[in-house]
Tab-separated table of N, CA, C and O in Angstrom:
chain	number	residue	atom	x	y	z
A	18	UNK	N	0.852	-1.184	0.000
A	18	UNK	CA	0.000	0.000	0.000
A	18	UNK	C	0.891	1.238	0.000
A	18	UNK	O	1.824	1.346	0.784
A	19	UNK	N	0.596	2.185	-0.864
A	19	UNK	CA	1.376	3.401	-0.972
A	19	UNK	C	0.913	4.367	0.108
A	19	UNK	O	-0.266	4.728	0.166
A	20	UNK	N	1.837	4.771	0.956
A	20	UNK	CA	1.472	5.723	1.991
A	20	UNK	C	2.716	6.398	2.533
A	20	UNK	O	3.835	5.947	2.314
A	21	UNK	N	2.494	7.475	3.261
A	21	UNK	CA	3.567	8.167	3.943
A	21	UNK	C	3.815	7.495	5.297
A	21	UNK	O	2.952	6.781	5.809
A	22	UNK	N	4.999	7.733	5.844
A	22	UNK	CA	5.344	7.176	7.146
A	22	UNK	C	5.817	8.312	8.046
A	22	UNK	O	6.803	8.987	7.743
A	23	UNK	N	5.089	8.521	9.141
A	23	UNK	CA	5.454	9.532	10.115
A	23	UNK	C	6.196	8.886	11.284
A	23	UNK	O	5.930	7.724	11.621
A	24	UNK	N	7.083	9.662	11.908
A	24	UNK	CA	7.804	9.198	13.088
A	24	UNK	C	8.177	10.389	13.951
A	24	UNK	O	8.068	11.539	13.514
A	25	UNK	N	8.604	10.095	15.171
A	25	UNK	CA	9.078	11.150	16.058
A	25	UNK	C	8.147	11.506	17.191
A	25	UNK	O	8.476	12.335	18.037
A	26	UNK	N	6.953	10.914	17.205
A	26	UNK	CA	6.023	11.212	18.287
A	26	UNK	C	6.477	10.581	19.595
A	26	UNK	O	7.432	9.816	19.647
A	27	UNK	N	5.777	10.937	20.657
A	27	UNK	CA	6.106	10.388	21.968
A	27	UNK	C	5.460	11.178	23.072
A	27	UNK	O	4.591	12.018	22.828
A	28	UNK	N	5.897	10.892	24.296
A	28	UNK	CA	5.392	11.565	25.485
A	28	UNK	C	6.386	12.639	25.902
A	28	UNK	O	7.583	12.360	26.037
A	29	UNK	N	5.895	13.841	26.116
A	29	UNK	CA	6.761	14.954	26.503
A	29	UNK	C	6.021	15.833	27.504
A	29	UNK	O	4.782	15.900	27.479
A	30	UNK	N	6.765	16.481	28.381
A	30	UNK	CA	6.149	17.401	29.336
A	30	UNK	C	5.832	18.723	28.667
A	30	UNK	O	6.469	19.115	27.680
A	31	UNK	N	4.879	19.418	29.222
A	31	UNK	CA	4.520	20.744	28.719
A	31	UNK	C	5.759	21.634	28.692
A	31	UNK	O	6.562	21.630	29.632
A	32	UNK	N	5.903	22.370	27.598
A	32	UNK	CA	7.071	23.212	27.403
A	32	UNK	C	8.182	22.537	26.645
A	32	UNK	O	9.145	23.197	26.223
A	33	UNK	N	8.084	21.237	26.460
A	33	UNK	CA	9.101	20.477	25.770
A	33	UNK	C	8.996	20.567	24.257
A	33	UNK	O	8.149	21.297	23.720
A	34	UNK	N	9.860	19.810	23.578
A	34	UNK	CA	9.941	19.842	22.122
A	34	UNK	C	9.968	18.434	21.540
A	34	UNK	O	10.431	17.489	22.191
A	35	UNK	N	9.475	18.331	20.334
A	35	UNK	CA	9.568	17.105	19.548
A	35	UNK	C	9.763	17.504	18.094
A	35	UNK	O	9.309	18.577	17.677
A	36	UNK	N	10.389	16.621	17.320
A	36	UNK	CA	10.485	16.823	15.883
A	36	UNK	C	9.911	15.601	15.186
A	36	UNK	O	10.417	14.488	15.345
A	37	UNK	N	8.879	15.863	14.410
A	37	UNK	CA	8.246	14.816	13.629
A	37	UNK	C	8.868	14.770	12.245
A	37	UNK	O	9.247	15.803	11.687
A	38	UNK	N	8.938	13.563	11.682
A	38	UNK	CA	9.454	13.380	10.332
A	38	UNK	C	8.421	12.650	9.494
A	38	UNK	O	7.625	11.858	10.019
A	39	UNK	N	8.475	12.888	8.203
A	39	UNK	CA	7.553	12.248	7.263
A	39	UNK	C	8.352	11.842	6.034
A	39	UNK	O	9.063	12.662	5.453
A	40	UNK	N	8.225	10.588	5.647
A	40	UNK	CA	8.921	10.102	4.466
A	40	UNK	C	7.985	9.216	3.655
A	40	UNK	O	6.928	8.800	4.135
A	41	UNK	N	8.396	8.950	2.435
A	41	UNK	CA	7.608	8.118	1.529
A	41	UNK	C	8.520	7.031	0.969
A	41	UNK	O	9.155	7.223	-0.070
A	42	UNK	N	8.609	5.909	1.644
A	42	UNK	CA	9.508	4.839	1.210
A	42	UNK	C	9.279	4.430	-0.241
A	42	UNK	O	8.154	4.109	-0.635
A	43	UNK	N	10.341	4.498	-1.025
A	43	UNK	CA	10.242	4.085	-2.420
A	43	UNK	C	9.643	5.126	-3.343
A	43	UNK	O	9.509	4.880	-4.552
A	44	UNK	N	9.263	6.268	-2.804
A	44	UNK	CA	8.615	7.312	-3.590
A	44	UNK	C	9.321	8.641	-3.350
A	44	UNK	O	10.121	8.766	-2.427
A	45	UNK	N	8.991	9.621	-4.165
A	45	UNK	CA	9.429	10.984	-3.907
A	45	UNK	C	8.207	11.905	-3.968
A	45	UNK	O	7.250	11.624	-4.692
A	46	UNK	N	8.237	12.957	-3.189
A	46	UNK	CA	7.148	13.934	-3.235
A	46	UNK	C	7.682	15.354	-3.193
A	46	UNK	O	6.998	16.279	-2.748
A	47	UNK	N	8.886	15.528	-3.683
A	47	UNK	CA	9.525	16.842	-3.668
A	47	UNK	C	8.845	17.854	-4.581
A	47	UNK	O	9.074	19.049	-4.432
A	48	UNK	N	8.026	17.382	-5.530
A	48	UNK	CA	7.360	18.300	-6.455
A	48	UNK	C	5.974	18.703	-5.981
A	48	UNK	O	5.240	19.363	-6.725
A	49	UNK	N	5.636	18.309	-4.769
A	49	UNK	CA	4.274	18.546	-4.280
A	49	UNK	C	4.294	19.242	-2.919
A	49	UNK	O	5.193	19.026	-2.110
A	50	UNK	N	3.255	20.057	-2.701
A	50	UNK	CA	3.078	20.675	-1.397
A	50	UNK	C	2.828	19.580	-0.357
A	50	UNK	O	2.275	18.522	-0.672
A	51	UNK	N	3.244	19.847	0.864
A	51	UNK	CA	3.034	18.893	1.948
A	51	UNK	C	2.389	19.607	3.136
A	51	UNK	O	2.591	20.810	3.337
A	52	UNK	N	1.624	18.856	3.889
A	52	UNK	CA	0.914	19.427	5.036
A	52	UNK	C	1.007	18.489	6.235
A	52	UNK	O	1.229	17.284	6.089
A	53	UNK	N	0.816	19.060	7.403
A	53	UNK	CA	0.637	18.300	8.629
A	53	UNK	C	-0.760	18.589	9.166
A	53	UNK	O	-1.205	19.746	9.170
A	54	UNK	N	-1.415	17.545	9.624
A	54	UNK	CA	-2.707	17.634	10.285
A	54	UNK	C	-2.591	16.916	11.623
A	54	UNK	O	-1.640	16.179	11.876
A	55	UNK	N	-3.580	17.122	12.471
A	55	UNK	CA	-3.626	16.373	13.725
A	55	UNK	C	-5.074	16.087	14.096
A	55	UNK	O	-5.991	16.788	13.676
A	56	UNK	N	-5.220	15.036	14.883
A	56	UNK	CA	-6.548	14.674	15.349
A	56	UNK	C	-6.466	14.246	16.798
A	56	UNK	O	-5.790	13.258	17.128
A	57	UNK	N	-7.121	14.997	17.653
A	57	UNK	CA	-7.178	14.674	19.070
A	57	UNK	C	-8.346	13.728	19.322
A	57	UNK	O	-9.305	13.701	18.539
A	58	UNK	N	-8.301	12.960	20.391
A	58	UNK	CA	-9.397	12.026	20.693
A	58	UNK	C	-10.743	12.748	20.752
A	58	UNK	O	-10.883	13.775	21.425
A	59	UNK	N	-11.712	12.216	20.021
A	59	UNK	CA	-13.057	12.780	20.034
A	59	UNK	C	-13.227	14.044	19.218
A	59	UNK	O	-14.305	14.653	19.245
A	60	UNK	N	-12.180	14.440	18.512
A	60	UNK	CA	-12.270	15.661	17.716
A	60	UNK	C	-12.004	15.364	16.243
A	60	UNK	O	-11.474	14.315	15.893
A	61	UNK	N	-12.353	16.325	15.390
A	61	UNK	CA	-12.101	16.170	13.972
A	61	UNK	C	-10.634	16.477	13.647
A	61	UNK	O	-9.957	17.201	14.391
A	62	UNK	N	-10.178	15.933	12.533
A	62	UNK	CA	-8.824	16.213	12.076
A	62	UNK	C	-8.721	17.695	11.716
A	62	UNK	O	-9.627	18.243	11.071
A	63	UNK	N	-7.609	18.331	12.116
A	63	UNK	CA	-7.455	19.752	11.845
A	63	UNK	C	-6.101	20.030	11.213
A	63	UNK	O	-5.113	19.323	11.461
A	64	UNK	N	-6.052	21.083	10.437
A	64	UNK	CA	-4.835	21.521	9.772
A	64	UNK	C	-3.859	22.081	10.792
A	64	UNK	O	-4.243	22.788	11.717
A	65	UNK	N	-2.567	21.778	10.594
A	65	UNK	CA	-1.527	22.293	11.482
A	65	UNK	C	-0.561	23.197	10.724
A	65	UNK	O	-0.327	24.335	11.114
A	66	UNK	N	0.005	22.678	9.633
A	66	UNK	CA	1.026	23.447	8.910
A	66	UNK	C	1.132	22.946	7.482
A	66	UNK	O	0.782	21.799	7.194
A	67	UNK	N	1.636	23.810	6.603
A	67	UNK	CA	1.822	23.448	5.201
A	67	UNK	C	3.115	24.061	4.684
A	67	UNK	O	3.558	25.114	5.173
A	68	UNK	N	3.700	23.406	3.695
A	68	UNK	CA	4.906	23.927	3.060
A	68	UNK	C	4.817	23.670	1.562
A	68	UNK	O	4.375	22.605	1.128
A	69	UNK	N	5.185	24.675	0.792
A	69	UNK	CA	5.154	24.549	-0.653
A	69	UNK	C	6.169	23.529	-1.123
A	69	UNK	O	7.128	23.206	-0.428
A	70	UNK	N	6.012	23.071	-2.347
A	70	UNK	CA	6.863	22.008	-2.883
A	70	UNK	C	8.333	22.403	-2.862
A	70	UNK	O	9.203	21.559	-2.641
A	71	UNK	N	8.612	23.696	-3.052
A	71	UNK	CA	10.004	24.150	-3.091
A	71	UNK	C	10.466	24.700	-1.743
A	71	UNK	O	11.563	25.256	-1.642
A	72	UNK	N	9.633	24.563	-0.723
A	72	UNK	CA	9.999	25.061	0.594
A	72	UNK	C	9.967	26.556	0.715
A	72	UNK	O	10.361	27.127	1.739
A	73	UNK	N	9.449	27.235	-0.307
A	73	UNK	CA	9.526	28.680	-0.345
A	73	UNK	C	8.472	29.401	0.473
A	73	UNK	O	8.603	30.597	0.744
A	74	UNK	N	7.406	28.728	0.835
A	74	UNK	CA	6.342	29.380	1.604
A	74	UNK	C	5.767	28.380	2.585
A	74	UNK	O	5.588	27.205	2.255
A	75	UNK	N	5.474	28.863	3.772
A	75	UNK	CA	4.859	28.016	4.789
A	75	UNK	C	3.608	28.691	5.330
A	75	UNK	O	3.429	29.909	5.198
A	76	UNK	N	2.754	27.892	5.940
A	76	UNK	CA	1.497	28.407	6.491
A	76	UNK	C	1.177	27.594	7.738
A	76	UNK	O	1.409	26.374	7.766
A	77	UNK	N	0.647	28.280	8.762
A	77	UNK	CA	0.393	27.622	10.042
A	77	UNK	C	-0.995	27.929	10.559
A	77	UNK	O	-1.548	29.005	10.313
A	78	UNK	N	-1.532	26.978	11.319
A	78	UNK	CA	-2.753	27.244	12.067
A	78	UNK	C	-2.428	28.261	13.165
A	78	UNK	O	-1.301	28.287	13.684
A	79	UNK	N	-3.404	29.077	13.507
A	79	UNK	CA	-3.182	30.103	14.527
A	79	UNK	C	-2.727	29.481	15.849
A	79	UNK	O	-1.925	30.077	16.578
A	80	UNK	N	-3.213	28.304	16.141
A	80	UNK	CA	-2.920	27.666	17.427
A	80	UNK	C	-1.469	27.228	17.584
A	80	UNK	O	-1.008	27.001	18.699
A	81	UNK	N	-0.729	27.123	16.464
A	81	UNK	CA	0.656	26.648	16.553
A	81	UNK	C	1.662	27.667	16.032
A	81	UNK	O	2.877	27.463	16.184
A	82	UNK	N	1.178	28.728	15.414
A	82	UNK	CA	2.088	29.711	14.815
A	82	UNK	C	3.006	30.283	15.896
A	82	UNK	O	2.578	30.667	16.970
A	83	UNK	N	4.297	30.332	15.596
A	83	UNK	CA	5.285	30.828	16.537
A	83	UNK	C	5.893	29.749	17.399
A	83	UNK	O	6.921	29.970	18.057
A	84	UNK	N	5.275	28.566	17.419
A	84	UNK	CA	5.792	27.440	18.209
A	84	UNK	C	6.261	26.290	17.324
A	84	UNK	O	7.209	25.599	17.660
A	85	UNK	N	5.568	26.084	16.210
A	85	UNK	CA	5.876	24.982	15.309
A	85	UNK	C	6.550	25.520	14.053
A	85	UNK	O	6.234	26.628	13.594
A	86	UNK	N	7.432	24.725	13.470
A	86	UNK	CA	8.087	25.080	12.214
A	86	UNK	C	8.081	23.876	11.288
A	86	UNK	O	8.525	22.788	11.671
A	87	UNK	N	7.575	24.092	10.065
A	87	UNK	CA	7.563	23.035	9.062
A	87	UNK	C	8.718	23.281	8.099
A	87	UNK	O	9.002	24.433	7.736
A	88	UNK	N	9.381	22.207	7.714
A	88	UNK	CA	10.516	22.316	6.792
A	88	UNK	C	10.588	21.047	5.958
A	88	UNK	O	9.939	20.040	6.284
A	89	UNK	N	11.370	21.093	4.886
A	89	UNK	CA	11.544	19.901	4.074
A	89	UNK	C	12.974	19.806	3.600
A	89	UNK	O	13.649	20.817	3.426
A	90	UNK	N	13.416	18.578	3.398
A	90	UNK	CA	14.748	18.277	2.881
A	90	UNK	C	14.534	17.535	1.570
A	90	UNK	O	14.196	16.354	1.570
A	91	UNK	N	14.709	18.249	0.467
A	91	UNK	CA	14.429	17.655	-0.834
A	91	UNK	C	15.442	16.582	-1.211
A	91	UNK	O	15.135	15.693	-1.998
A	92	UNK	N	16.644	16.662	-0.658
A	92	UNK	CA	17.639	15.646	-0.955
A	92	UNK	C	17.289	14.340	-0.261
A	92	UNK	O	17.349	13.254	-0.843
A	93	UNK	N	16.885	14.451	1.010
A	93	UNK	CA	16.505	13.273	1.778
A	93	UNK	C	15.053	12.878	1.559
A	93	UNK	O	14.615	11.818	2.027
A	94	UNK	N	14.309	13.716	0.843
A	94	UNK	CA	12.892	13.432	0.573
A	94	UNK	C	12.116	13.293	1.880
A	94	UNK	O	11.394	12.306	2.109
A	95	UNK	N	12.292	14.273	2.753
A	95	UNK	CA	11.656	14.274	4.059
A	95	UNK	C	10.959	15.601	4.310
A	95	UNK	O	11.377	16.640	3.801
A	96	UNK	N	9.917	15.551	5.116
A	96	UNK	CA	9.254	16.747	5.616
A	96	UNK	C	9.274	16.662	7.138
A	96	UNK	O	9.036	15.586	7.705
A	97	UNK	N	9.553	17.777	7.788
A	97	UNK	CA	9.669	17.803	9.230
A	97	UNK	C	8.631	18.741	9.840
A	97	UNK	O	8.147	19.669	9.199
A	98	UNK	N	8.333	18.489	11.103
A	98	UNK	CA	7.547	19.428	11.890
A	98	UNK	C	8.251	19.557	13.238
A	98	UNK	O	8.221	18.628	14.051
A	99	UNK	N	8.921	20.686	13.438
A	99	UNK	CA	9.576	20.968	14.708
A	99	UNK	C	8.561	21.614	15.629
A	99	UNK	O	7.987	22.658	15.290
A	100	UNK	N	8.343	21.010	16.777
A	100	UNK	CA	7.324	21.484	17.705
A	100	UNK	C	8.002	21.891	19.005
A	100	UNK	O	8.573	21.042	19.704
A	101	UNK	N	7.943	23.171	19.316
A	101	UNK	CA	8.508	23.713	20.543
A	101	UNK	C	7.403	24.270	21.425
A	101	UNK	O	6.304	24.561	20.933
A	102	UNK	N	7.689	24.429	22.674
A	102	UNK	CA	6.707	24.990	23.590
A	102	UNK	C	5.407	24.201	23.604
A	102	UNK	O	4.319	24.785	23.606
A	103	UNK	N	5.514	22.893	23.625
A	103	UNK	CA	4.330	22.051	23.538
A	103	UNK	C	3.402	22.253	24.727
A	103	UNK	O	3.852	22.472	25.864
A	104	UNK	N	2.114	22.162	24.444
A	104	UNK	CA	1.062	22.334	25.445
A	104	UNK	C	0.213	21.070	25.497
A	104	UNK	O	0.138	20.331	24.507
A	105	UNK	N	-0.449	20.825	26.616
A	105	UNK	CA	-1.317	19.639	26.687
A	105	UNK	C	-2.345	19.593	25.554
A	105	UNK	O	-2.688	18.505	25.077
A	106	UNK	N	-2.814	20.748	25.111
A	106	UNK	CA	-3.801	20.765	24.025
A	106	UNK	C	-3.210	20.401	22.672
A	106	UNK	O	-3.941	20.267	21.684
A	107	UNK	N	-1.905	20.228	22.584
A	107	UNK	CA	-1.283	19.741	21.359
A	107	UNK	C	-1.330	18.217	21.274
A	107	UNK	O	-0.943	17.643	20.252
A	108	UNK	N	-1.792	17.572	22.327
A	108	UNK	CA	-1.893	16.112	22.324
A	108	UNK	C	-2.832	15.653	21.224
A	108	UNK	O	-3.985	16.076	21.145
A	109	UNK	N	-2.305	14.796	20.334
A	109	UNK	CA	-3.072	14.340	19.178
A	109	UNK	C	-2.226	13.350	18.389
A	109	UNK	O	-1.029	13.203	18.635
A	110	UNK	N	-2.863	12.707	17.431
A	110	UNK	CA	-2.128	11.938	16.435
A	110	UNK	C	-1.865	12.880	15.268
A	110	UNK	O	-2.794	13.514	14.770
A	111	UNK	N	-0.619	12.953	14.858
A	111	UNK	CA	-0.203	13.864	13.806
A	111	UNK	C	-0.004	13.101	12.498
A	111	UNK	O	0.680	12.061	12.475
A	112	UNK	N	-0.574	13.666	11.447
A	112	UNK	CA	-0.553	13.034	10.134
A	112	UNK	C	0.146	13.931	9.118
A	112	UNK	O	-0.052	15.147	9.102
A	113	UNK	N	0.901	13.275	8.240
A	113	UNK	CA	1.536	13.961	7.114
A	113	UNK	C	0.679	13.737	5.872
A	113	UNK	O	0.042	12.671	5.726
A	114	UNK	N	0.662	14.711	4.992
A	114	UNK	CA	-0.156	14.641	3.780
A	114	UNK	C	0.596	15.287	2.627
A	114	UNK	O	1.260	16.315	2.805
A	115	UNK	N	0.513	14.687	1.467
A	115	UNK	CA	1.075	15.300	0.273
A	115	UNK	C	0.056	15.232	-0.848
A	115	UNK	O	-0.780	14.324	-0.874
A	116	UNK	N	0.133	16.179	-1.766
A	116	UNK	CA	-0.874	16.290	-2.807
A	116	UNK	C	-0.541	15.455	-4.027
A	116	UNK	O	-1.250	15.519	-5.029
A	117	UNK	N	0.518	14.688	-3.955
A	117	UNK	CA	0.896	13.817	-5.049
A	117	UNK	C	2.227	13.171	-4.759
A	117	UNK	O	2.844	13.440	-3.715
A	118	UNK	N	2.667	12.331	-5.650
A	118	UNK	CA	3.948	11.668	-5.462
A	118	UNK	C	4.426	11.118	-6.801
A	118	UNK	O	3.666	11.065	-7.776
A	119	UNK	N	5.711	10.747	-6.802
A	119	UNK	CA	6.313	10.129	-7.994
A	119	UNK	C	6.907	8.777	-7.621
A	119	UNK	O	7.574	8.659	-6.591
A	120	UNK	N	6.643	7.816	-8.455
A	120	UNK	CA	7.284	6.501	-8.344
A	120	UNK	C	8.192	6.379	-9.560
A	120	UNK	O	7.727	6.098	-10.669
A	121	UNK	N	9.465	6.685	-9.371
A	121	UNK	CA	10.352	6.779	-10.518
A	121	UNK	C	9.976	7.980	-11.366
A	121	UNK	O	9.803	9.087	-10.850
A	122	UNK	N	9.810	7.771	-12.657
A	122	UNK	CA	9.445	8.863	-13.553
A	122	UNK	C	7.941	9.069	-13.653
A	122	UNK	O	7.478	10.030	-14.270
A	123	UNK	N	7.176	8.213	-13.041
A	123	UNK	CA	5.713	8.292	-13.095
A	123	UNK	C	5.197	9.077	-11.903
A	123	UNK	O	5.375	8.664	-10.755
A	124	UNK	N	4.531	10.188	-12.189
A	124	UNK	CA	4.004	11.045	-11.126
A	124	UNK	C	2.489	11.111	-11.207
A	124	UNK	O	1.910	10.985	-12.278
A	125	UNK	N	1.870	11.319	-10.049
A	125	UNK	CA	0.424	11.388	-9.992
A	125	UNK	C	0.006	12.420	-8.954
A	125	UNK	O	0.735	12.695	-8.005
A	126	UNK	N	-1.181	12.981	-9.142
A	126	UNK	CA	-1.733	13.945	-8.195
A	126	UNK	C	-2.624	13.279	-7.151
A	126	UNK	O	-3.447	13.930	-6.521
A	127	UNK	N	-2.464	12.004	-6.967
A	127	UNK	CA	-3.221	11.289	-5.943
A	127	UNK	C	-2.687	11.660	-4.564
A	127	UNK	O	-1.486	11.603	-4.305
A	128	UNK	N	-3.585	12.046	-3.680
A	128	UNK	CA	-3.217	12.464	-2.329
A	128	UNK	C	-2.720	11.257	-1.524
A	128	UNK	O	-3.238	10.158	-1.652
A	129	UNK	N	-1.701	11.506	-0.699
A	129	UNK	CA	-1.171	10.470	0.175
A	129	UNK	C	-1.295	10.876	1.634
A	129	UNK	O	-1.098	12.054	1.968
A	130	UNK	N	-1.578	9.917	2.483
A	130	UNK	CA	-1.607	10.107	3.936
A	130	UNK	C	-0.757	9.027	4.587
A	130	UNK	O	-0.499	7.979	4.001
A	131	UNK	N	-0.369	9.272	5.820
A	131	UNK	CA	0.298	8.256	6.610
A	131	UNK	C	-0.631	7.755	7.700
A	131	UNK	O	-1.790	8.172	7.799
A	132	UNK	N	-0.102	6.838	8.520
A	132	UNK	CA	-0.868	6.286	9.638
A	132	UNK	C	-0.836	7.208	10.854
A	132	UNK	O	-1.608	7.020	11.798
A	133	UNK	N	0.061	8.171	10.844
A	133	UNK	CA	0.141	9.117	11.936
A	133	UNK	C	1.121	8.691	13.014
A	133	UNK	O	1.494	7.517	13.119
A	134	UNK	N	1.526	9.675	13.813
A	134	UNK	CA	2.383	9.413	14.964
A	134	UNK	C	1.780	10.139	16.163
A	134	UNK	O	1.348	11.290	16.043
A	135	UNK	N	1.745	9.475	17.311
A	135	UNK	CA	1.042	9.987	18.470
A	135	UNK	C	1.942	10.891	19.301
A	135	UNK	O	3.055	10.517	19.666
A	136	UNK	N	1.433	12.074	19.588
A	136	UNK	CA	2.119	13.042	20.456
A	136	UNK	C	1.267	13.240	21.704
A	136	UNK	O	0.082	13.575	21.594
A	137	UNK	N	1.868	13.015	22.853
A	137	UNK	CA	1.174	13.210	24.119
A	137	UNK	C	1.957	14.198	24.970
A	137	UNK	O	3.145	13.996	25.222
A	138	UNK	N	1.292	15.260	25.383
A	138	UNK	CA	1.934	16.303	26.176
A	138	UNK	C	1.302	16.303	27.566
A	138	UNK	O	0.088	16.534	27.703
A	139	UNK	N	2.116	16.041	28.569
A	139	UNK	CA	1.616	16.005	29.939
A	139	UNK	C	1.769	17.382	30.596
A	139	UNK	O	2.703	18.131	30.305
A	140	UNK	N	0.858	17.667	31.501
A	140	UNK	CA	0.887	18.974	32.176
A	140	UNK	C	1.754	18.953	33.420
A	140	UNK	O	2.185	17.909	33.870
């Protein structure tokens, strides 16, 4: 099954930091915008951050702006989410999303998601 793979989640105290990573084994997505979403228990999935395909522009939800930073490494074919100043309300499963991908020379605009990585922030 073609999907993204997120990693880096875990348990951290309030005020702490985590860095999430997103990769696409066997694929590349450097030509596509990428986003991070999160879903807390009992709540709907919400947008967290986005980065353009070339890394030239980023966008953040108001709730994380100034604390989270999204970046990408086109050589390593990775997207990151650096999370600082974590709060208990940041507790959620975090998902990576891309608007397309390439398998070798074949590219498609089919959206990809991962299984998510769990972030738990204790007070």
